[in-house]
Amino acid sequence: MTSIKLSKAIVYMALAVFLYALSNVFVKLLAHVPSMEIVFFRAVVSLILGFLLIKKYSISLLGSNKKFLLSRAFFSSLALMLSYASLPHLPLATTAVIGYLSPIFIAILAFIILKESVHPLQWLLFLFTFSGIIVIKGFDPHVELIYFLLGLLSILFSAFGYITIRQAIQSEHPLTIVLYTSFLSILLSLPFLPGNWSMTVYSWNDWIFLFATAVLTQAAQLLMIKAYQMEDAVKISNLNYTSIIYALVLGYLFFGETLSVATCMGMFVVLTGIFLNVNFNQIRQYLRLGRKAEVMK
């Protein structure tokens, strides 16, 4: 039963990562549209879809743990706003690599908030991984510092949101969680909408891209929330780094994005650090068994 549960969580997480990567393409294609308009439109569509589905399946509209639902919605809304502000100005692959810090932020926050244990060597791996991020920023001329920092903050707030899910709202339905996020995203984005609302000059392509962004992220959110509710964050969060494959392919196909050797080296450092971190316990156990075998010879 546990293995089936884990398998479902892995499938949900893998699909969520792919849908998020695809939605990022549409956000970049909307680079000429103010980011807060994209946030607002996406949230409105998600709110409508979520409300209709909640009514159809007779799901609790407000949930049972409003405090933590609002907390999760607040962090997720901030993450969304910062992500959409930075995404059009960064290569997709760079955005994906910044996203790889999510497991590290989750582990650090789980250590601070949930009191989960972190081995001293893992802290060194965290620093090693961050050094790769610094290399990417330092050698990639396409990465501006302000948008790079906005991307980092987005991942940090996103990690806060998922720690909240794992901590206190196991019983809440994913649709209720997303509904809170959509509603709060609308409220938080309203003050930042430009006075000269550009909706009147949207092209048909813009409308299609906006709607695709909203639907894809709605589905990705539901899948990712369900995955984190079903299984421990450490066991599934490493699937986030499969997004580099999608980012490299989609970035090249849609935007002709290429990477420098130094940037690739930085990405390799990040990937290595993340792999060693998420498989830390298994590697320790393997080495321990190897030493025991040597002693017994």
XYZ file of C-alpha atoms in Angstrom:
297
model
C 0.000 0.000 0.000
C 2.854 2.342 0.900
C 4.662 1.626 -2.380
C 1.483 2.358 -4.371
C 1.085 5.624 -2.488
C 4.698 6.575 -3.228
C 4.287 5.662 -6.916
C 1.233 7.889 -7.236
C 3.053 10.745 -5.511
C 5.967 10.377 -7.936
C 3.642 10.415 -10.961
C 1.798 13.481 -9.655
C 5.067 15.291 -8.968
C 6.570 14.422 -12.369
C 3.477 15.666 -14.197
C 3.434 18.839 -12.114
C 7.061 19.629 -12.994
C 6.373 19.167 -16.712
C 3.232 21.328 -16.658
C 5.050 24.086 -14.764
C 7.870 24.003 -17.340
C 5.347 24.273 -20.160
C 3.510 27.138 -18.465
C 6.820 29.008 -18.150
C 7.086 29.000 -21.942
C 3.770 30.834 -22.229
C 4.803 33.332 -19.535
C 7.974 34.129 -21.497
C 5.912 34.506 -24.666
C 3.925 37.145 -22.738
C 7.034 39.174 -21.869
C 5.389 42.313 -23.333
C 2.489 42.018 -20.860
C 3.018 43.436 -17.323
C 3.712 40.527 -14.963
C 1.004 41.547 -12.488
C -1.612 41.372 -15.238
C -0.531 37.787 -15.921
C -0.755 36.987 -12.198
C -4.189 38.607 -11.976
C -5.607 36.867 -15.052
C -4.168 33.502 -14.054
C -5.619 33.856 -10.557
C -9.072 34.835 -11.870
C -9.219 31.814 -14.192
C -7.961 29.508 -11.421
C -10.522 30.942 -9.004
C -13.394 30.317 -11.425
C -12.232 26.803 -12.335
C -11.595 25.938 -8.699
C -14.966 27.236 -7.551
C -16.827 25.266 -10.237
C -14.981 22.042 -9.386
C -15.533 22.532 -5.651
C -19.258 22.964 -6.208
C -19.416 19.992 -8.584
C -17.769 17.595 -6.123
C -19.302 19.145 -2.965
C -15.915 19.972 -1.443
C -15.530 22.309 1.518
C -15.167 25.851 0.180
C -13.387 27.393 3.187
C -11.685 24.300 4.608
C -11.174 23.458 8.257
C -7.811 25.100 8.986
C -8.224 28.644 7.700
C -5.121 29.985 9.460
C -2.725 27.668 7.663
C -4.645 27.828 4.397
C -4.209 31.601 4.396
C -0.552 31.240 5.383
C 0.124 28.858 2.514
C -1.828 31.062 0.100
C 0.157 34.134 1.159
C 3.560 32.518 0.565
C 2.447 30.893 -2.685
C 1.024 34.176 -3.991
C 4.281 35.990 -3.252
C 6.222 33.194 -4.955
C 4.000 33.451 -8.025
C 4.319 37.234 -8.279
C 8.110 37.157 -7.967
C 8.403 34.243 -10.378
C 6.392 35.969 -13.104
C 8.364 39.192 -12.577
C 11.699 37.419 -13.113
C 10.822 34.695 -15.640
C 10.633 36.803 -18.844
C 14.132 38.166 -18.130
C 15.935 34.875 -17.448
C 16.774 31.905 -19.703
C 14.436 28.980 -19.022
C 17.343 26.729 -18.049
C 18.605 29.287 -15.521
C 15.109 29.556 -14.067
C 14.980 25.772 -13.771
C 18.340 25.612 -11.997
C 17.277 28.299 -9.530
C 14.232 26.127 -8.931
C 16.559 23.290 -7.940
C 17.185 25.150 -4.710
C 13.651 24.226 -3.670
C 14.680 20.898 -2.037
C 17.445 22.698 -0.156
C 15.164 25.475 1.045
C 12.575 22.856 2.008
C 15.186 20.869 3.952
C 16.464 23.987 5.747
C 12.957 25.180 6.594
C 11.987 21.659 7.700
C 15.020 21.739 10.019
C 14.000 25.117 11.463
C 10.209 24.762 11.546
C 9.497 21.027 11.683
C 12.661 20.152 13.649
C 13.673 17.538 11.084
C 17.297 16.419 11.332
C 20.010 17.556 8.908
C 23.414 15.856 8.915
C 26.424 18.228 9.244
C 27.750 17.035 5.875
C 24.487 18.085 4.257
C 25.159 21.684 5.257
C 28.415 21.454 3.294
C 26.460 20.099 0.343
C 24.083 23.053 0.628
C 27.047 25.446 0.385
C 28.463 23.456 -2.527
C 25.154 23.727 -4.371
C 24.900 27.461 -3.730
C 28.411 27.885 -5.158
C 27.062 26.547 -8.453
C 24.313 29.154 -8.385
C 26.956 31.852 -7.851
C 28.918 30.559 -10.853
C 25.793 30.739 -13.014
C 25.112 34.313 -11.951
C 28.728 35.386 -12.300
C 29.371 34.041 -15.793
C 26.024 34.227 -17.570
C 25.671 37.653 -19.247
C 21.952 37.035 -19.759
C 21.297 36.937 -16.004
C 20.630 40.312 -14.373
C 21.151 40.450 -10.611
C 17.738 41.913 -9.751
C 15.814 39.220 -11.648
C 18.175 36.545 -10.347
C 17.395 37.604 -6.752
C 13.668 37.771 -7.481
C 13.863 34.189 -8.725
C 15.636 33.086 -5.537
C 13.040 34.799 -3.351
C 10.289 33.130 -5.344
C 11.721 29.679 -4.596
C 12.145 30.557 -0.912
C 8.515 31.641 -0.552
C 7.395 28.567 -2.483
C 9.302 26.364 -0.031
C 7.550 28.124 2.852
C 4.234 27.300 1.196
C 4.970 23.600 0.824
C 6.340 23.316 4.360
C 3.000 24.746 5.498
C 1.160 22.056 3.529
C 3.254 19.292 5.067
C 2.984 20.761 8.554
C -0.684 21.375 9.144
C -3.147 20.870 6.319
C -2.909 17.201 5.419
C -6.692 16.921 5.531
C -7.471 19.853 3.215
C -8.516 19.178 -0.369
C -6.070 20.468 -3.036
C -8.885 22.438 -4.718
C -9.573 24.315 -1.478
C -5.865 25.093 -1.085
C -5.585 26.401 -4.661
C -8.795 28.419 -4.261
C -7.268 30.282 -1.318
C -4.107 30.967 -3.318
C -6.064 32.226 -6.327
C -8.195 34.556 -4.220
C -5.215 35.970 -2.340
C -3.219 36.376 -5.577
C -6.021 38.551 -6.944
C -6.035 40.733 -3.832
C -2.238 41.079 -3.704
C -1.830 41.822 -7.423
C -4.575 44.468 -7.636
C -2.527 47.331 -6.112
C 0.269 46.697 -8.624
C -1.855 46.697 -11.763
C -0.903 49.583 -14.045
C -3.296 52.495 -14.377
C -3.182 52.078 -18.155
C -4.704 48.584 -18.246
C -3.335 46.826 -21.332
C -6.063 44.184 -21.625
C -7.756 46.154 -24.401
C -4.742 45.620 -26.682
C -4.287 41.892 -26.104
C -3.942 39.914 -29.325
C -5.671 36.584 -29.865
C -2.332 34.875 -29.211
C -2.033 36.760 -25.922
C -5.450 35.519 -24.807
C -4.533 31.938 -25.747
C -1.201 32.175 -23.911
C -2.845 33.700 -20.824
C -5.504 31.008 -20.699
C -2.932 28.241 -21.266
C -0.783 29.644 -18.450
C -3.749 29.668 -16.081
C -4.941 26.141 -16.911
C -1.476 24.564 -16.863
C -0.475 26.126 -13.551
C -3.860 25.230 -12.048
C -3.314 21.575 -12.956
C 0.340 21.668 -11.843
C -0.569 23.174 -8.470
C -3.211 20.524 -7.808
C -0.842 17.707 -8.739
C 2.067 19.058 -6.700
C -0.062 19.718 -3.615
C -1.505 16.205 -3.825
C 1.991 14.738 -4.167
C 3.286 16.594 -1.093
C 0.230 15.537 0.893
C 0.704 11.876 -0.021
C 4.413 11.527 0.670
C 7.353 13.018 2.595
C 8.824 16.071 0.891
C 12.350 14.609 0.888
C 11.240 11.553 -1.120
C 9.638 13.449 -4.011
C 11.047 17.001 -4.063
C 14.158 15.803 -5.961
C 11.927 15.291 -9.007
C 12.017 19.076 -9.385
C 15.420 18.856 -11.056
C 14.012 16.910 -14.016
C 12.737 20.309 -15.158
C 16.199 21.109 -16.575
C 15.528 18.684 -19.438
C 12.279 20.427 -20.316
C 13.832 23.868 -19.855
C 16.798 23.155 -22.129
C 14.633 21.690 -24.892
C 11.806 24.228 -24.666
C 14.201 27.166 -24.273
C 16.074 26.170 -27.419
C 12.960 25.372 -29.480
C 10.948 28.482 -28.592
C 13.597 31.123 -27.824
C 16.868 29.852 -29.308
C 18.491 29.905 -25.867
C 22.014 28.506 -25.580
C 24.313 28.204 -22.572
C 27.962 29.131 -22.040
C 30.504 26.572 -20.817
C 30.752 28.349 -17.442
C 26.981 28.305 -17.021
C 26.907 24.589 -17.815
C 29.635 24.036 -15.216
C 27.576 25.913 -12.642
C 24.527 23.830 -13.508
C 26.582 20.660 -13.137
C 27.670 21.756 -9.655
C 24.052 22.437 -8.684
C 22.848 19.104 -10.070
C 25.641 17.236 -8.284
C 24.925 18.996 -5.000
C 21.202 18.305 -5.219
C 21.728 14.656 -6.177
C 24.124 14.055 -3.284
C 21.810 15.850 -0.876
C 18.559 14.078 -1.752
C 20.315 10.696 -1.820
C 22.472 11.427 1.218
C 21.072 8.713 3.496
C 21.237 6.036 0.799
C 24.855 6.947 -0.027
C 25.827 6.839 3.670
C 24.205 3.442 4.061
C 25.958 2.120 0.949
C 29.363 3.332 2.170
C 28.715 1.910 5.642
C 27.866 -1.498 4.181
C 30.982 -1.307 2.020
C 33.199 -0.658 5.046
C 31.586 -3.554 6.938
C 32.241 -5.864 4.003
C 35.913 -4.820 3.953
C 36.272 -5.498 7.683
C 34.721 -8.966 7.350
C 37.168 -10.035 4.634
